[in-house]
Amino acid sequence: MTDPTPLPGFHDVLAAAARIAPHAHVTPVLRSRALDAMAGCELHFKCENLQRVGAFKFRGACNAIFSLDEAEVARGIVTQSSGNHGAAVALAARLRGGTATVVAPHSTPKVKQAAMLGYGARLVHCDTDQASRDAATRAVLDETGGVLVHPFNDARVMAGQGTAVLELLREVPGLDAVVAPVSGGGLLSGSCLAAHGVDPGIDMFGAEPEGARDAYDGLAAGERITGRRADTICDGLRAELGTLTFPVLREHLREVLLADDAAVVAAMRLVWERLKLVVEPSAAIVLAVVLARPALFRGRRVGLVLSGGNVDLDALPALFAAS
Amino acid sequence: MTDPTPLPGFHDVLAAAARIAPHAHVTPVLRSRALDAMAGCELHFKCENLQRVGAFKFRGACNAIFSLDEAEVARGIVTQSSGNHGAAVALAARLRGGTATVVAPHSTPKVKQAAMLGYGARLVHCDTDQASRDAATRAVLDETGGVLVHPFNDARVMAGQGTAVLELLREVPGLDAVVAPVSGGGLLSGSCLAAHGVDPGIDMFGAEPEGARDAYDGLAAGERITGRRADTICDGLRAELGTLTFPVLREHLREVLLADDAAVVAAMRLVWERLKLVVEPSAAIVLAVVLARPALFRGRRVGLVLSGGNVDLDALPALFAAS
């Protein structure tokens, strides 16, 4: 019997790279001598904040939506998102000539809501917990007959997200380790598939907020944790691992590293000041975890995925005050 | 009789590019579909905020200091600066194995003072007006016997600054126009030399704050204006044209375009939000002037020099409130 949801592999990442190439940016990799000195290692930042819609999410959404046939696109795309994936789906749907409906928590930052609307999405609001998100999403699917492009628990999305690390490893051969944020696990599992396919010796790390540590605890316990309420400034990292991302991480991930919100905000300031890049808290966490564990990275060549740059500038003073 | 201070030419820009190549970054050129749509033209942003020390200033300082002989370096480098040039001189001097003293106004942003000190400079404070800066600089030169590397009125500095636009025109052939900020005129005159050498048909524009419009008024009147007191949020654009930069601009510049502080802050927000780049007000002014003059640029391919990204994040709320 065929598994109805086979896990994606390295070949899917390669196929995704080819599929999204006409639409996605090849983002630059930047460095900072000052940050290298602070971290005691060589840091190579993959700038997905410079990706279309300001986040890596465009890769996965683009791969998924450009994998659909015309009839599926015509039914309309439906997804749930705290912001970046919704914007990515809206843009990719528009590029395919389709429409998108995004189920978004009330707490979604204004800048991200505006972006989704700007790309032509219809927004449906819901509460922040996963059960509310899922219920609202089911209701929209029933109502519209649309096609679901899940933000992370989708093999095409996972493979698409993996193309960022594929590019990183092509531009900077010989990395010893790669660190990517983990929320639902789409980016991190895709990154694992890409890195494993290029060089199985690369150490893969996830960066997760203390206040949303389901991946840390779940991978330690050997089973997915669901139903917790996330409490973190990282608005893009409040989801829980999915049934497809969990097994990929179990197989390929070396460790999940945790950071509290104060460390995330401090790292965000460093990225703004030293790399001159606008990144959101959910992206800056990769630097926070590396700075917190110097022994793990000392002298090594480390790739870090700066996952996005969509932050409310008006909320900035409050954000910095939170540190 | 030989002119003691000959004006630099295109060949000096080419020589500078070769001289600084081992030390300076080739910075990326970034684009934004959203900003293109707002401006009604094609915008190509040369990201000198990603240059070493966070500003184009490293190019000129590096070219000047690596042009000196060992005996000159040993005497110590002296300069005056509101921040970025001082940091650039400090770093370039250190790379040459020398030392730097920087005469800086009391009003210099803290982040820029910290950067100069971080690169090993000795700071000497003075008042903000040009006469005070010059008097303090002369005093330091007399006291130390050091070598002056002026922030803009120096052929080697002007040629070095021109390398940014040289790179831009190599990466993006066929630009119709280039816009760079103007303060003392080092960057803008060097940019003119570079552009004229590559293609004399490129329209060159300066971007200047309303509150420091000596270049606008001086070029209109046909003679340099000095002794005014600048009043603008653009802390890097408060100097007046020099005896070497003025004639180059007179020969090559199409027009100086003005922007008030509110337009500069609005443009800065756009760059942060859309390009995901941290830029300082003095850099964002190039976008402000283009957005203010749509008829001048409509449908054209325009290069903009984002000159630097050194901004006090703590001062941000006040900065945005000023708009």
PDB file of C-alpha atoms in Angstrom, chain B residues 24-187:
ATOM      1  CA  ALA B  24      36.954  46.856   0.790  1.00  0.00           C
ATOM      2  CA  HIS B  25      33.782  44.867   0.125  1.00  0.00           C
ATOM      3  CA  VAL B  26      32.151  44.758  -3.291  1.00  0.00           C
ATOM      4  CA  THR B  27      28.711  45.628  -1.957  1.00  0.00           C
ATOM      5  CA  PRO B  28      25.496  44.154  -3.364  1.00  0.00           C
ATOM      6  CA  VAL B  29      22.971  46.027  -5.505  1.00  0.00           C
ATOM      7  CA  LEU B  30      19.399  45.402  -4.333  1.00  0.00           C
ATOM      8  CA  ARG B  31      15.990  46.120  -5.808  1.00  0.00           C
ATOM      9  CA  SER B  32      12.369  46.272  -4.688  1.00  0.00           C
ATOM     10  CA  ARG B  33       9.355  45.841  -6.932  1.00  0.00           C
ATOM     11  CA  ALA B  34       7.245  47.828  -4.474  1.00  0.00           C
ATOM     12  CA  LEU B  35       9.622  50.816  -4.522  1.00  0.00           C
ATOM     13  CA  ASP B  36       9.880  50.653  -8.313  1.00  0.00           C
ATOM     14  CA  ALA B  37       6.082  50.862  -8.481  1.00  0.00           C
ATOM     15  CA  MET B  38       6.007  53.835  -6.108  1.00  0.00           C
ATOM     16  CA  ALA B  39       8.739  55.679  -8.007  1.00  0.00           C
ATOM     17  CA  GLY B  40       7.527  54.811 -11.491  1.00  0.00           C
ATOM     18  CA  CYS B  41      11.038  53.830 -12.533  1.00  0.00           C
ATOM     19  CA  GLU B  42      13.662  51.132 -12.069  1.00  0.00           C
ATOM     20  CA  LEU B  43      15.651  51.648  -8.868  1.00  0.00           C
ATOM     21  CA  HIS B  44      19.020  49.969  -8.302  1.00  0.00           C
ATOM     22  CA  PHE B  45      20.307  50.491  -4.767  1.00  0.00           C
ATOM     23  CA  LYS B  46      24.072  50.281  -4.219  1.00  0.00           C
ATOM     24  CA  CYS B  47      24.302  49.083  -0.619  1.00  0.00           C
ATOM     25  CA  GLU B  48      27.213  50.980   0.894  1.00  0.00           C
ATOM     26  CA  ASN B  49      25.585  50.528   4.295  1.00  0.00           C
ATOM     27  CA  LEU B  50      27.004  47.000   3.907  1.00  0.00           C
ATOM     28  CA  GLN B  51      30.524  48.378   3.287  1.00  0.00           C
ATOM     29  CA  ARG B  52      33.161  48.029   6.037  1.00  0.00           C
ATOM     30  CA  VAL B  53      32.485  50.503   8.880  1.00  0.00           C
ATOM     31  CA  GLY B  54      28.925  50.644   7.524  1.00  0.00           C
ATOM     32  CA  ALA B  55      29.517  53.415   4.989  1.00  0.00           C
ATOM     33  CA  PHE B  56      31.138  54.251   1.620  1.00  0.00           C
ATOM     34  CA  LYS B  57      33.636  56.358   3.558  1.00  0.00           C
ATOM     35  CA  PHE B  58      35.927  53.376   3.905  1.00  0.00           C
ATOM     36  CA  ARG B  59      36.655  53.520   0.188  1.00  0.00           C
ATOM     37  CA  GLY B  60      38.119  57.017   0.197  1.00  0.00           C
ATOM     38  CA  ALA B  61      39.943  56.674   3.487  1.00  0.00           C
ATOM     39  CA  CYS B  62      41.425  53.373   2.401  1.00  0.00           C
ATOM     40  CA  ASN B  63      42.568  54.788  -0.934  1.00  0.00           C
ATOM     41  CA  ALA B  64      44.134  57.838   0.710  1.00  0.00           C
ATOM     42  CA  ILE B  65      45.902  55.982   3.504  1.00  0.00           C
ATOM     43  CA  PHE B  66      47.161  53.171   1.287  1.00  0.00           C
ATOM     44  CA  SER B  67      48.567  55.890  -1.024  1.00  0.00           C
ATOM     45  CA  LEU B  68      50.833  57.203   1.753  1.00  0.00           C
ATOM     46  CA  ASP B  69      54.413  56.073   2.225  1.00  0.00           C
ATOM     47  CA  GLU B  70      55.593  54.392   5.419  1.00  0.00           C
ATOM     48  CA  ALA B  71      57.100  57.573   6.856  1.00  0.00           C
ATOM     49  CA  GLU B  72      53.829  59.445   6.422  1.00  0.00           C
ATOM     50  CA  VAL B  73      51.833  56.647   8.055  1.00  0.00           C
ATOM     51  CA  ALA B  74      54.272  56.654  10.974  1.00  0.00           C
ATOM     52  CA  ARG B  75      53.481  60.317  11.675  1.00  0.00           C
ATOM     53  CA  GLY B  76      49.867  59.382  12.412  1.00  0.00           C
ATOM     54  CA  ILE B  77      46.701  60.206  10.465  1.00  0.00           C
ATOM     55  CA  VAL B  78      44.557  63.197  11.436  1.00  0.00           C
ATOM     56  CA  THR B  79      41.069  63.974  10.216  1.00  0.00           C
ATOM     57  CA  GLN B  80      37.816  65.717  11.027  1.00  0.00           C
ATOM     58  CA  SER B  81      34.544  63.823  10.834  1.00  0.00           C
ATOM     59  CA  SER B  82      30.976  63.631  12.057  1.00  0.00           C
ATOM     60  CA  GLY B  83      31.404  59.885  12.299  1.00  0.00           C
ATOM     61  CA  ASN B  84      31.658  57.620   9.291  1.00  0.00           C
ATOM     62  CA  HIS B  85      34.802  59.102   7.774  1.00  0.00           C
ATOM     63  CA  GLY B  86      36.423  58.995  11.200  1.00  0.00           C
ATOM     64  CA  ALA B  87      35.643  55.300  11.598  1.00  0.00           C
ATOM     65  CA  ALA B  88      36.902  54.674   8.075  1.00  0.00           C
ATOM     66  CA  VAL B  89      40.183  56.507   8.707  1.00  0.00           C
ATOM     67  CA  ALA B  90      40.630  54.694  12.012  1.00  0.00           C
ATOM     68  CA  LEU B  91      40.160  51.292  10.394  1.00  0.00           C
ATOM     69  CA  ALA B  92      42.295  52.061   7.335  1.00  0.00           C
ATOM     70  CA  ALA B  93      45.058  53.455   9.555  1.00  0.00           C
ATOM     71  CA  ARG B  94      44.966  50.310  11.675  1.00  0.00           C
ATOM     72  CA  LEU B  95      45.145  48.115   8.563  1.00  0.00           C
ATOM     73  CA  ARG B  96      48.264  50.102   7.559  1.00  0.00           C
ATOM     74  CA  GLY B  97      49.725  49.665  11.070  1.00  0.00           C
ATOM     75  CA  GLY B  98      49.232  53.343  11.939  1.00  0.00           C
ATOM     76  CA  THR B  99      47.144  55.446  14.300  1.00  0.00           C
ATOM     77  CA  ALA B 100      44.379  58.011  13.795  1.00  0.00           C
ATOM     78  CA  THR B 101      43.143  61.131  15.580  1.00  0.00           C
ATOM     79  CA  VAL B 102      39.632  62.295  14.696  1.00  0.00           C
ATOM     80  CA  VAL B 103      38.256  65.783  15.377  1.00  0.00           C
ATOM     81  CA  ALA B 104      34.513  65.203  15.899  1.00  0.00           C
ATOM     82  CA  PRO B 105      31.669  67.581  16.792  1.00  0.00           C
ATOM     83  CA  HIS B 106      30.063  67.112  20.203  1.00  0.00           C
ATOM     84  CA  SER B 107      26.824  66.326  18.350  1.00  0.00           C
ATOM     85  CA  THR B 108      28.260  63.211  16.688  1.00  0.00           C
ATOM     86  CA  PRO B 109      25.826  60.305  17.236  1.00  0.00           C
ATOM     87  CA  LYS B 110      26.913  57.985  20.030  1.00  0.00           C
ATOM     88  CA  VAL B 111      26.935  54.959  17.769  1.00  0.00           C
ATOM     89  CA  LYS B 112      29.408  56.707  15.472  1.00  0.00           C
ATOM     90  CA  GLN B 113      31.628  57.836  18.349  1.00  0.00           C
ATOM     91  CA  ALA B 114      31.648  54.255  19.650  1.00  0.00           C
ATOM     92  CA  ALA B 115      32.601  52.959  16.213  1.00  0.00           C
ATOM     93  CA  MET B 116      35.551  55.376  15.910  1.00  0.00           C
ATOM     94  CA  LEU B 117      36.811  54.414  19.358  1.00  0.00           C
ATOM     95  CA  GLY B 118      36.235  50.742  18.545  1.00  0.00           C
ATOM     96  CA  TYR B 119      38.572  50.993  15.559  1.00  0.00           C
ATOM     97  CA  GLY B 120      41.223  52.537  17.787  1.00  0.00           C
ATOM     98  CA  ALA B 121      40.856  56.246  17.012  1.00  0.00           C
ATOM     99  CA  ARG B 122      41.691  59.019  19.466  1.00  0.00           C
ATOM    100  CA  LEU B 123      38.759  61.488  19.551  1.00  0.00           C
ATOM    101  CA  VAL B 124      39.079  65.270  19.944  1.00  0.00           C
ATOM    102  CA  HIS B 125      35.764  67.081  20.351  1.00  0.00           C
ATOM    103  CA  CYS B 126      34.834  70.427  18.787  1.00  0.00           C
ATOM    104  CA  ASP B 127      31.756  72.535  17.954  1.00  0.00           C
ATOM    105  CA  THR B 128      29.639  71.686  14.911  1.00  0.00           C
ATOM    106  CA  ASP B 129      30.424  74.688  12.708  1.00  0.00           C
ATOM    107  CA  GLN B 130      33.125  74.369  10.072  1.00  0.00           C
ATOM    108  CA  ALA B 131      35.362  77.061  11.579  1.00  0.00           C
ATOM    109  CA  SER B 132      35.520  75.180  14.884  1.00  0.00           C
ATOM    110  CA  ARG B 133      36.245  71.928  13.108  1.00  0.00           C
ATOM    111  CA  ASP B 134      39.033  73.489  11.101  1.00  0.00           C
ATOM    112  CA  ALA B 135      40.595  75.222  14.087  1.00  0.00           C
ATOM    113  CA  ALA B 136      40.617  72.036  16.148  1.00  0.00           C
ATOM    114  CA  THR B 137      42.036  70.077  13.230  1.00  0.00           C
ATOM    115  CA  ARG B 138      44.864  72.585  12.730  1.00  0.00           C
ATOM    116  CA  ALA B 139      45.641  72.411  16.427  1.00  0.00           C
ATOM    117  CA  VAL B 140      45.898  68.610  16.329  1.00  0.00           C
ATOM    118  CA  LEU B 141      48.079  68.710  13.206  1.00  0.00           C
ATOM    119  CA  ASP B 142      50.411  71.247  14.851  1.00  0.00           C
ATOM    120  CA  GLU B 143      50.543  69.266  18.053  1.00  0.00           C
ATOM    121  CA  THR B 144      51.120  65.836  16.500  1.00  0.00           C
ATOM    122  CA  GLY B 145      52.902  66.532  13.211  1.00  0.00           C
ATOM    123  CA  GLY B 146      50.431  64.097  11.661  1.00  0.00           C
ATOM    124  CA  VAL B 147      49.193  63.759   8.084  1.00  0.00           C
ATOM    125  CA  LEU B 148      45.767  65.164   7.205  1.00  0.00           C
ATOM    126  CA  VAL B 149      43.293  62.964   5.352  1.00  0.00           C
ATOM    127  CA  HIS B 150      40.479  65.417   4.740  1.00  0.00           C
ATOM    128  CA  PRO B 151      36.977  63.887   4.643  1.00  0.00           C
ATOM    129  CA  PHE B 152      36.259  65.152   1.131  1.00  0.00           C
ATOM    130  CA  ASN B 153      38.584  67.898  -0.149  1.00  0.00           C
ATOM    131  CA  ASP B 154      41.309  65.431  -1.109  1.00  0.00           C
ATOM    132  CA  ALA B 155      41.838  63.980  -4.580  1.00  0.00           C
ATOM    133  CA  ARG B 156      42.639  60.518  -3.210  1.00  0.00           C
ATOM    134  CA  VAL B 157      39.483  60.494  -1.080  1.00  0.00           C
ATOM    135  CA  MET B 158      37.325  61.682  -3.969  1.00  0.00           C
ATOM    136  CA  ALA B 159      38.754  58.994  -6.280  1.00  0.00           C
ATOM    137  CA  GLY B 160      38.195  56.328  -3.636  1.00  0.00           C
ATOM    138  CA  GLN B 161      34.565  57.282  -3.101  1.00  0.00           C
ATOM    139  CA  GLY B 162      34.032  57.054  -6.857  1.00  0.00           C
ATOM    140  CA  THR B 163      34.674  53.310  -6.768  1.00  0.00           C
ATOM    141  CA  ALA B 164      31.162  52.625  -5.416  1.00  0.00           C
ATOM    142  CA  VAL B 165      29.501  53.971  -8.565  1.00  0.00           C
ATOM    143  CA  LEU B 166      32.175  52.314 -10.701  1.00  0.00           C
ATOM    144  CA  GLU B 167      31.075  48.960  -9.228  1.00  0.00           C
ATOM    145  CA  LEU B 168      27.416  49.854  -9.604  1.00  0.00           C
ATOM    146  CA  LEU B 169      27.827  50.632 -13.302  1.00  0.00           C
ATOM    147  CA  ARG B 170      29.730  47.397 -13.851  1.00  0.00           C
ATOM    148  CA  GLU B 171      27.010  45.348 -12.161  1.00  0.00           C
ATOM    149  CA  VAL B 172      24.117  47.219 -13.786  1.00  0.00           C
ATOM    150  CA  PRO B 173      25.176  48.364 -17.258  1.00  0.00           C
ATOM    151  CA  GLY B 174      23.063  50.933 -19.025  1.00  0.00           C
ATOM    152  CA  LEU B 175      21.830  53.068 -16.138  1.00  0.00           C
ATOM    153  CA  ASP B 176      20.279  56.354 -17.253  1.00  0.00           C
ATOM    154  CA  ALA B 177      20.893  58.270 -14.042  1.00  0.00           C
ATOM    155  CA  VAL B 178      22.706  58.039 -10.708  1.00  0.00           C
ATOM    156  CA  VAL B 179      21.732  59.765  -7.464  1.00  0.00           C
ATOM    157  CA  ALA B 180      24.143  60.188  -4.550  1.00  0.00           C
ATOM    158  CA  PRO B 181      23.950  62.318  -1.396  1.00  0.00           C
ATOM    159  CA  VAL B 182      25.984  65.515  -1.261  1.00  0.00           C
ATOM    160  CA  SER B 183      27.635  67.032   1.794  1.00  0.00           C
ATOM    161  CA  GLY B 184      31.257  68.045   1.256  1.00  0.00           C
ATOM    162  CA  GLY B 185      30.979  66.485  -2.179  1.00  0.00           C
ATOM    163  CA  GLY B 186      33.519  63.680  -1.946  1.00  0.00           C
ATOM    164  CA  LEU B 187      31.089  60.897  -2.811  1.00  0.00           C
TER     165      LEU B 187
END
